[in-house]
PDB file of C-alpha atoms in Angstrom:
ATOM      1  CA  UNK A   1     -30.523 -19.039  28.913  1.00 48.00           C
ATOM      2  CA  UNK A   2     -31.992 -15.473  27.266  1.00 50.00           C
ATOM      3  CA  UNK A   3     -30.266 -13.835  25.083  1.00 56.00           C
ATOM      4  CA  UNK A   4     -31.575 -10.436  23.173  1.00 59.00           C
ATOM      5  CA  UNK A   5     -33.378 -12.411  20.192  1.00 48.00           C
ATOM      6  CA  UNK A   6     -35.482 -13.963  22.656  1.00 46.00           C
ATOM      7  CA  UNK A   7     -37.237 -11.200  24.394  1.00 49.00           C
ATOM      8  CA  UNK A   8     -39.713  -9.967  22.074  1.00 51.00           C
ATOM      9  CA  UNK A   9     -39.420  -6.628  20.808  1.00 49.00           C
ATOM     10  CA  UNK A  10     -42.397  -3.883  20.304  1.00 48.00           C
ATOM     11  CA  UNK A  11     -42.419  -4.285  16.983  1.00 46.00           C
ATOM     12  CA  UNK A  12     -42.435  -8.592  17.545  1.00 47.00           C
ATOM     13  CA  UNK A  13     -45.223  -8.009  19.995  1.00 46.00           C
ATOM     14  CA  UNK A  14     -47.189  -5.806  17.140  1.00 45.00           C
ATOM     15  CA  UNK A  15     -46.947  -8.889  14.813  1.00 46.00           C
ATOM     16  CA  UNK A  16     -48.672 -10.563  17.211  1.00 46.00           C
ATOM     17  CA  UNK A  17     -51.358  -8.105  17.776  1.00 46.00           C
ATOM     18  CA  UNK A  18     -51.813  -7.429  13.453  1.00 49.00           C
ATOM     19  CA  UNK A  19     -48.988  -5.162  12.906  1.00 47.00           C
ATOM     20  CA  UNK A  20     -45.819  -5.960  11.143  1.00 48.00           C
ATOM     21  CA  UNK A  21     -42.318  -6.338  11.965  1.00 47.00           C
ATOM     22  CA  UNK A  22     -41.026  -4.136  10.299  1.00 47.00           C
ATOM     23  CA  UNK A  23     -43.421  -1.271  11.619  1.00 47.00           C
ATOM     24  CA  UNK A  24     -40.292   1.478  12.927  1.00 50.00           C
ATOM     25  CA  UNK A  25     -42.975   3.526  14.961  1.00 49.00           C
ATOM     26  CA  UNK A  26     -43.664   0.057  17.225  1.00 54.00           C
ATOM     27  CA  UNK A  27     -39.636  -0.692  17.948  1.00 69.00           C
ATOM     28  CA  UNK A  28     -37.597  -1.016  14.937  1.00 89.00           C
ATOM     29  CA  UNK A  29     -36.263  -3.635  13.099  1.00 95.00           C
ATOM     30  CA  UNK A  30     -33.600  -5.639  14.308  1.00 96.00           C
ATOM     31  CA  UNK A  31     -30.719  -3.898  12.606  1.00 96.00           C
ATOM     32  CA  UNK A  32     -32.279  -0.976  14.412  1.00 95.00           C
ATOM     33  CA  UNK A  33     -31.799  -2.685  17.641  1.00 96.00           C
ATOM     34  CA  UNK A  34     -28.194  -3.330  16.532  1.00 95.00           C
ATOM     35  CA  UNK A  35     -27.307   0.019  15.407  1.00 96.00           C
ATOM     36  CA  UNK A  36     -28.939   1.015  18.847  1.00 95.00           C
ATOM     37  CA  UNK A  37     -26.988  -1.192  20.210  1.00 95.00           C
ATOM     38  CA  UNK A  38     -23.677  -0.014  18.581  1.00 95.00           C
ATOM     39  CA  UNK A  39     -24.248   3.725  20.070  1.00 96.00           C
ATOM     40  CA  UNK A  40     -24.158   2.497  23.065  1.00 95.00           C
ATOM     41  CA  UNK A  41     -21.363   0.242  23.095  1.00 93.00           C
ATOM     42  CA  UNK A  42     -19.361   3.485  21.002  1.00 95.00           C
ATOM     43  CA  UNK A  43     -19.883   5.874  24.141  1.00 96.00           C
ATOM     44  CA  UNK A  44     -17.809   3.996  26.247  1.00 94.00           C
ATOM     45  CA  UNK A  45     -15.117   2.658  23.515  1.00 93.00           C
ATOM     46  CA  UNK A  46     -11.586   3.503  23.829  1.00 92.00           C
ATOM     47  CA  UNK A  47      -8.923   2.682  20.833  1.00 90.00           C
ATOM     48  CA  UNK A  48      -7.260  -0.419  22.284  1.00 88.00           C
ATOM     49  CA  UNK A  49      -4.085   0.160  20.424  1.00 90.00           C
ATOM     50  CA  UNK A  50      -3.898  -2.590  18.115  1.00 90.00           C
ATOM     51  CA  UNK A  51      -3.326  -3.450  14.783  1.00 89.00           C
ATOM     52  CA  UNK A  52      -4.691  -6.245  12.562  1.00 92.00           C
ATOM     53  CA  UNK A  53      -2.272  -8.948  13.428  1.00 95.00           C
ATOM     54  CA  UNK A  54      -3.526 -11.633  15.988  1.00 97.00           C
ATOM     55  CA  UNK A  55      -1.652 -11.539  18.713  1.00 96.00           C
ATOM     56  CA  UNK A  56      -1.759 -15.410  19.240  1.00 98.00           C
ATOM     57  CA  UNK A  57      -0.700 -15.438  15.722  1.00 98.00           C
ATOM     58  CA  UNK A  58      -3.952 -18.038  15.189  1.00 98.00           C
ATOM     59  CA  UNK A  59      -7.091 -17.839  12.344  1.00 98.00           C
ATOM     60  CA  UNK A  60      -9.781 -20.303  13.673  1.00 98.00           C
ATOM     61  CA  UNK A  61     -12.223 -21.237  11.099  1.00 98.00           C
ATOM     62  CA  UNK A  62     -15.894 -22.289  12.358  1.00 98.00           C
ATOM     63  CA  UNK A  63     -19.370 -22.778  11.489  1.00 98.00           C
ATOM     64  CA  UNK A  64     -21.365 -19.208  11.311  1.00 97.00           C
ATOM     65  CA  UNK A  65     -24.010 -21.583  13.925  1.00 97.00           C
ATOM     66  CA  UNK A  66     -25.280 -18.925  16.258  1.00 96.00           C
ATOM     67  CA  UNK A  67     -24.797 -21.163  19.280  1.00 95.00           C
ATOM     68  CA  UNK A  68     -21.026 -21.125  19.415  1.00 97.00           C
ATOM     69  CA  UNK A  69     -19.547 -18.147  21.197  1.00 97.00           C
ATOM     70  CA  UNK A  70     -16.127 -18.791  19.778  1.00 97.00           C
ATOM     71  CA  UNK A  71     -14.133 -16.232  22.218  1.00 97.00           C
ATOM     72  CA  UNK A  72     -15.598 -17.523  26.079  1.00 97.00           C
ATOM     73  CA  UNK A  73     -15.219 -21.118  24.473  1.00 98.00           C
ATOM     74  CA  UNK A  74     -11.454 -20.917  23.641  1.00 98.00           C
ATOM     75  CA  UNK A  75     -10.828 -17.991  26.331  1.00 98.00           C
ATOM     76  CA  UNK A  76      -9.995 -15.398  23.769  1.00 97.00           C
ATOM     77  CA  UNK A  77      -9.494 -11.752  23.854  1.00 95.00           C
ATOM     78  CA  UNK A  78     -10.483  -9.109  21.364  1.00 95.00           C
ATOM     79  CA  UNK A  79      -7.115  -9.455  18.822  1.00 96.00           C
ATOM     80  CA  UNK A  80      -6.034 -12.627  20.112  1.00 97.00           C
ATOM     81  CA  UNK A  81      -6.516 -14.291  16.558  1.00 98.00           C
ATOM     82  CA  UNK A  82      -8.699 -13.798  13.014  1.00 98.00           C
ATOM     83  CA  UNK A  83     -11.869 -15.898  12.677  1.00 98.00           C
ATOM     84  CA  UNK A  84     -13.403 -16.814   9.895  1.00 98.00           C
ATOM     85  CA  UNK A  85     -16.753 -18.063  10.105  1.00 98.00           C
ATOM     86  CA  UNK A  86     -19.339 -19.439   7.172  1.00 97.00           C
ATOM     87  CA  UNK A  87     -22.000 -22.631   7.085  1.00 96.00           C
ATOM     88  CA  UNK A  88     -20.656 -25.781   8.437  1.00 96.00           C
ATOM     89  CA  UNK A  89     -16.888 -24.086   9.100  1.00 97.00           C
ATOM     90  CA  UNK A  90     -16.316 -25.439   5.502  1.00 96.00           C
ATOM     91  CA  UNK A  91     -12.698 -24.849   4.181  1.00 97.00           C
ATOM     92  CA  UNK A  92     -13.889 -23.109   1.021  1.00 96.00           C
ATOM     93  CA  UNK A  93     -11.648 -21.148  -1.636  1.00 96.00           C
ATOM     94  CA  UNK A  94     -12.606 -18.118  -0.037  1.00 97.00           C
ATOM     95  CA  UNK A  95     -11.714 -20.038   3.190  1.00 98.00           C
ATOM     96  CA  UNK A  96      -8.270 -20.237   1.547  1.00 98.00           C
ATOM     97  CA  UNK A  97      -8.575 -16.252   0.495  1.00 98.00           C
ATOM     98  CA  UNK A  98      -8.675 -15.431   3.713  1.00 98.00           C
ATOM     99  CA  UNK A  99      -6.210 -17.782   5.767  1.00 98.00           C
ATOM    100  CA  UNK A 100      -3.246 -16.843   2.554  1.00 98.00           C
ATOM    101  CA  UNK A 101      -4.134 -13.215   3.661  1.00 98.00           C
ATOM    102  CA  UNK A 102      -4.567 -14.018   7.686  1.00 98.00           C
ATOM    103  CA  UNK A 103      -0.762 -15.831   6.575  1.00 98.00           C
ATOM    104  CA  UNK A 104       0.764 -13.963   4.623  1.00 98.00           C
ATOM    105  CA  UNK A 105       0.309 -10.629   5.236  1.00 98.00           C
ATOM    106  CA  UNK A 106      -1.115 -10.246   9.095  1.00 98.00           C
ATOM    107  CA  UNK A 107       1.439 -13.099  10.638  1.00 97.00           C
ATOM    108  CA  UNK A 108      -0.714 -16.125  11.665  1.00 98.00           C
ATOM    109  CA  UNK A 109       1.024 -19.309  11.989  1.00 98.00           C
ATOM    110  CA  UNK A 110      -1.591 -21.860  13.502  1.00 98.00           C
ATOM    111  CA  UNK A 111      -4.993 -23.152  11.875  1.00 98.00           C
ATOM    112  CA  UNK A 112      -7.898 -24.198  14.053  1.00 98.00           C
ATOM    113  CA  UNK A 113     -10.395 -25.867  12.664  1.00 98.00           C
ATOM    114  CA  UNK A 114     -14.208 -26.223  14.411  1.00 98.00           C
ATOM    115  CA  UNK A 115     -17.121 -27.818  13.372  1.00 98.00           C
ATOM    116  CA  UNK A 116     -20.143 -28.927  15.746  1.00 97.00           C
ATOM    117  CA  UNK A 117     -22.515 -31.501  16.495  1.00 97.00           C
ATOM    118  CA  UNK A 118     -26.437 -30.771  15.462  1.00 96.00           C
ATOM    119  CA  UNK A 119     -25.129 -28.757  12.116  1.00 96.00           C
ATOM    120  CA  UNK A 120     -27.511 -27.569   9.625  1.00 94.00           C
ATOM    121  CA  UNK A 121     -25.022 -28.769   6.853  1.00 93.00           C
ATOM    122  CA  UNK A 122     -25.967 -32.494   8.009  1.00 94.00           C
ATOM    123  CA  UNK A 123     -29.232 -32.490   6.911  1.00 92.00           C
ATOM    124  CA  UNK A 124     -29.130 -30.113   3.853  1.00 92.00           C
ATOM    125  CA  UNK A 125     -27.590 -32.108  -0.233  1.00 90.00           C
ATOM    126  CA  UNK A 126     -26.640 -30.656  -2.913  1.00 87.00           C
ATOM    127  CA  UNK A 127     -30.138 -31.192  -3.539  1.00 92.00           C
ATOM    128  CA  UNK A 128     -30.717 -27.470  -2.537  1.00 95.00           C
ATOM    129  CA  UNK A 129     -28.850 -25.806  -5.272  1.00 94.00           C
ATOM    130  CA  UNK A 130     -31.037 -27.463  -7.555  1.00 94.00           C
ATOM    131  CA  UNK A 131     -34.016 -26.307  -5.194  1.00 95.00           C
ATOM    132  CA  UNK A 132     -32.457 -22.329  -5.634  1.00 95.00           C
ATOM    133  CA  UNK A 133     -32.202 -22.986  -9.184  1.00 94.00           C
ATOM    134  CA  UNK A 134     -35.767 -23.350 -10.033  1.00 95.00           C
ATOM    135  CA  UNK A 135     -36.965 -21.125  -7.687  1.00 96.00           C
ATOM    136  CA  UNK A 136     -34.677 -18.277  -8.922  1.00 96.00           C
ATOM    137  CA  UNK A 137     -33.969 -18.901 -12.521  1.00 96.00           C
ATOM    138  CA  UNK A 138     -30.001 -18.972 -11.904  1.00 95.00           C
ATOM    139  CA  UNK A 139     -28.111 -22.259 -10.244  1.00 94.00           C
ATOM    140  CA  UNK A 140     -25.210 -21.069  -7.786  1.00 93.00           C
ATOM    141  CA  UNK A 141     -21.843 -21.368  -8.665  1.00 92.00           C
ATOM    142  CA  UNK A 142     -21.010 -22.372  -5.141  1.00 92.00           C
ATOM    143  CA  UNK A 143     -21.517 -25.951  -3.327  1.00 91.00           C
ATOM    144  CA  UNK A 144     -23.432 -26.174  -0.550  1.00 92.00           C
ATOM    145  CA  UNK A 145     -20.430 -28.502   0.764  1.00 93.00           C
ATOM    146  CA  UNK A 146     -22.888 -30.087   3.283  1.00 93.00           C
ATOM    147  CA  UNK A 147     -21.750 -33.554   5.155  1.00 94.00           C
ATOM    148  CA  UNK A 148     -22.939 -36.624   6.864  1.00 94.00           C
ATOM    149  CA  UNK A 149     -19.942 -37.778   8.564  1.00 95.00           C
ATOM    150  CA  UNK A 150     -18.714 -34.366  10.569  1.00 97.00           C
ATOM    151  CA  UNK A 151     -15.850 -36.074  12.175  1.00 97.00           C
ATOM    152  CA  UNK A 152     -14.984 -36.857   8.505  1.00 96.00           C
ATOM    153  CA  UNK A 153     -15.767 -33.417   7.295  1.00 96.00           C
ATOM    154  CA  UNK A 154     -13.013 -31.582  10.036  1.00 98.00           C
ATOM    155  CA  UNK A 155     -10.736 -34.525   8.122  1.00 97.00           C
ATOM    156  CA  UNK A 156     -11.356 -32.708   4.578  1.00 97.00           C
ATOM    157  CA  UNK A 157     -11.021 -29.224   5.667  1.00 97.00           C
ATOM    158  CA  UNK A 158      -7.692 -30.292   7.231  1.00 98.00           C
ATOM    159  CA  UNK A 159      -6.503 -31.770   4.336  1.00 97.00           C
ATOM    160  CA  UNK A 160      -7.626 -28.712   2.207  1.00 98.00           C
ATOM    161  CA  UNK A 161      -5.324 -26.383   4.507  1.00 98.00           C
ATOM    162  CA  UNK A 162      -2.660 -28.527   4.574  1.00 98.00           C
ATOM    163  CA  UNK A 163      -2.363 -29.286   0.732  1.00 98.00           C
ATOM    164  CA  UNK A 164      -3.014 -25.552  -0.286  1.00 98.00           C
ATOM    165  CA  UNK A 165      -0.197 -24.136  -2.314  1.00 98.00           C
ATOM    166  CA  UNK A 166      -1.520 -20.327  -1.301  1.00 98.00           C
ATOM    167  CA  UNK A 167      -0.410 -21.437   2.756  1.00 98.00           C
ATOM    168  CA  UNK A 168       3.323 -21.432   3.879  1.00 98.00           C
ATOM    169  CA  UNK A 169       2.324 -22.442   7.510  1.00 98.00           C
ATOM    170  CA  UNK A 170       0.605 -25.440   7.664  1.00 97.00           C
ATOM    171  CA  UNK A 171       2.312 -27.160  10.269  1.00 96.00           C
ATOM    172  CA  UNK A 172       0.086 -26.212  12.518  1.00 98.00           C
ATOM    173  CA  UNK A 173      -3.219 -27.389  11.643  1.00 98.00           C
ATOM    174  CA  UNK A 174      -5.862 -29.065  14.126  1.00 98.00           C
ATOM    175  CA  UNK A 175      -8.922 -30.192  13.746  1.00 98.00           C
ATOM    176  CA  UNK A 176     -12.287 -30.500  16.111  1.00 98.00           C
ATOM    177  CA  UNK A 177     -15.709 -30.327  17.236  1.00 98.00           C
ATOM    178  CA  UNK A 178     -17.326 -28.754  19.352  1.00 98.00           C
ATOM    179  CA  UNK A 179     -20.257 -30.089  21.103  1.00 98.00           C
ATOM    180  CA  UNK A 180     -23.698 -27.870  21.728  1.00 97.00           C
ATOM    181  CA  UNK A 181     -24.923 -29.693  24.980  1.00 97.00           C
ATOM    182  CA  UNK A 182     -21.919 -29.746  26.521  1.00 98.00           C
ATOM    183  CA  UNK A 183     -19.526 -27.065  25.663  1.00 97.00           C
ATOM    184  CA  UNK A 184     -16.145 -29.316  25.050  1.00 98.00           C
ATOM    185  CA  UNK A 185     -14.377 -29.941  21.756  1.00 98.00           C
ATOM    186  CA  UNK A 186     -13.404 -33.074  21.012  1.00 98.00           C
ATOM    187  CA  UNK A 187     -10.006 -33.349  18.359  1.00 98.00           C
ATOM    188  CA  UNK A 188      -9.881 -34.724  15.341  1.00 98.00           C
ATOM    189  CA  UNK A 189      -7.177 -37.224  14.474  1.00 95.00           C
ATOM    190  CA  UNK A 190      -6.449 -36.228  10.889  1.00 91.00           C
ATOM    191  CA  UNK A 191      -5.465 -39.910  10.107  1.00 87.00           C
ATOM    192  CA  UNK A 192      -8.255 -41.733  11.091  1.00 76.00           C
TER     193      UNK A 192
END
């Protein structure tokens, strides 16, 4: 499969030659190539009449992992539901900001919940805040909330929804993972 990061750009192909990447006269950066790439996509845009409330009513929260194309997995349609995304699909506080507002105020009812095999989280600890720390002078405040046991993880991020005070709708909350070779998800039984 190609997709646009892998064909090298001018400027990528100046790297390799002694320039650098960030040389604008040999191609741009990347967020030149994406602003490019917004013009383009802007010429032919039309308003398509909606508002901010998903029409499936749904907020699916997944890992930011660059290999899961969230809307041709689940057959979605632009305004079908909110996403959320961040490292490892984590249910975070600001998970929780977002899913009280994707609630309360836009009309979602259901939670889906996706993490994935192969996850960067799997192999990172805590370890790496400590790493930041001395590197930067400053520890962060957040956790790096990375797991072993993914299966186990979906299980906690459930539970996290389901026990939140902020959500009225939690009824509705599933759990699974999706897998990188193969393109299924697999669900999570919440009791196991």
């Amino acid at each position: 499969m190609t997709t646009s990061a892998s064909v090298p750009t001018a400027s990528e192909n100046a790297t390799a030659a002694g320039g650098t990447v960030t040389d604008r006269a040999a191609g741009g950066t990347v967020t030149d190539r994406l602003v490019e790439a917004n013009a383009r996509y802007a010429a032919d845009f039309t308003d398509p009449g909606m508002d901010a409330r998903p029409v499936l009513h749904v907020a699916v929260v997944a890992c930011m992992d660059a290999r899961l194309d969230l809307h041709a997995a689940l057959g979605l349609e632009l305004g079908d539901c909110h996403t959320i995304r961040n490292a490892g699909g984590v249910v975070t506080d600001d998970v929780i900001r977002s899913l009280t507002i994707s609630q309360r105020k836009l009309g979602t009812r259901s939670v889906v919940l996706i993490h994935h095999t192969g996850c960067g989280l799997e192999s990172l600890t805590e370890d790496f805040r400590t790493e930041l720390e001395a590197e930067v002078g400053q520890r962060p405040a957040w956790a790096v909330e990375s797991f072993r046991d993914v299966d186990q993880d979906v299980r906690q991020s459930m539970q996290r929804v389901r026990t939140s005070p902020f959500l009225p709708h939690t009824d509705d909350v599933r759990g699974f993972v999706f897998d990188v070779k193969t393109g299924l998800l697999r669900e999570i039984d919440p009791a196991s």
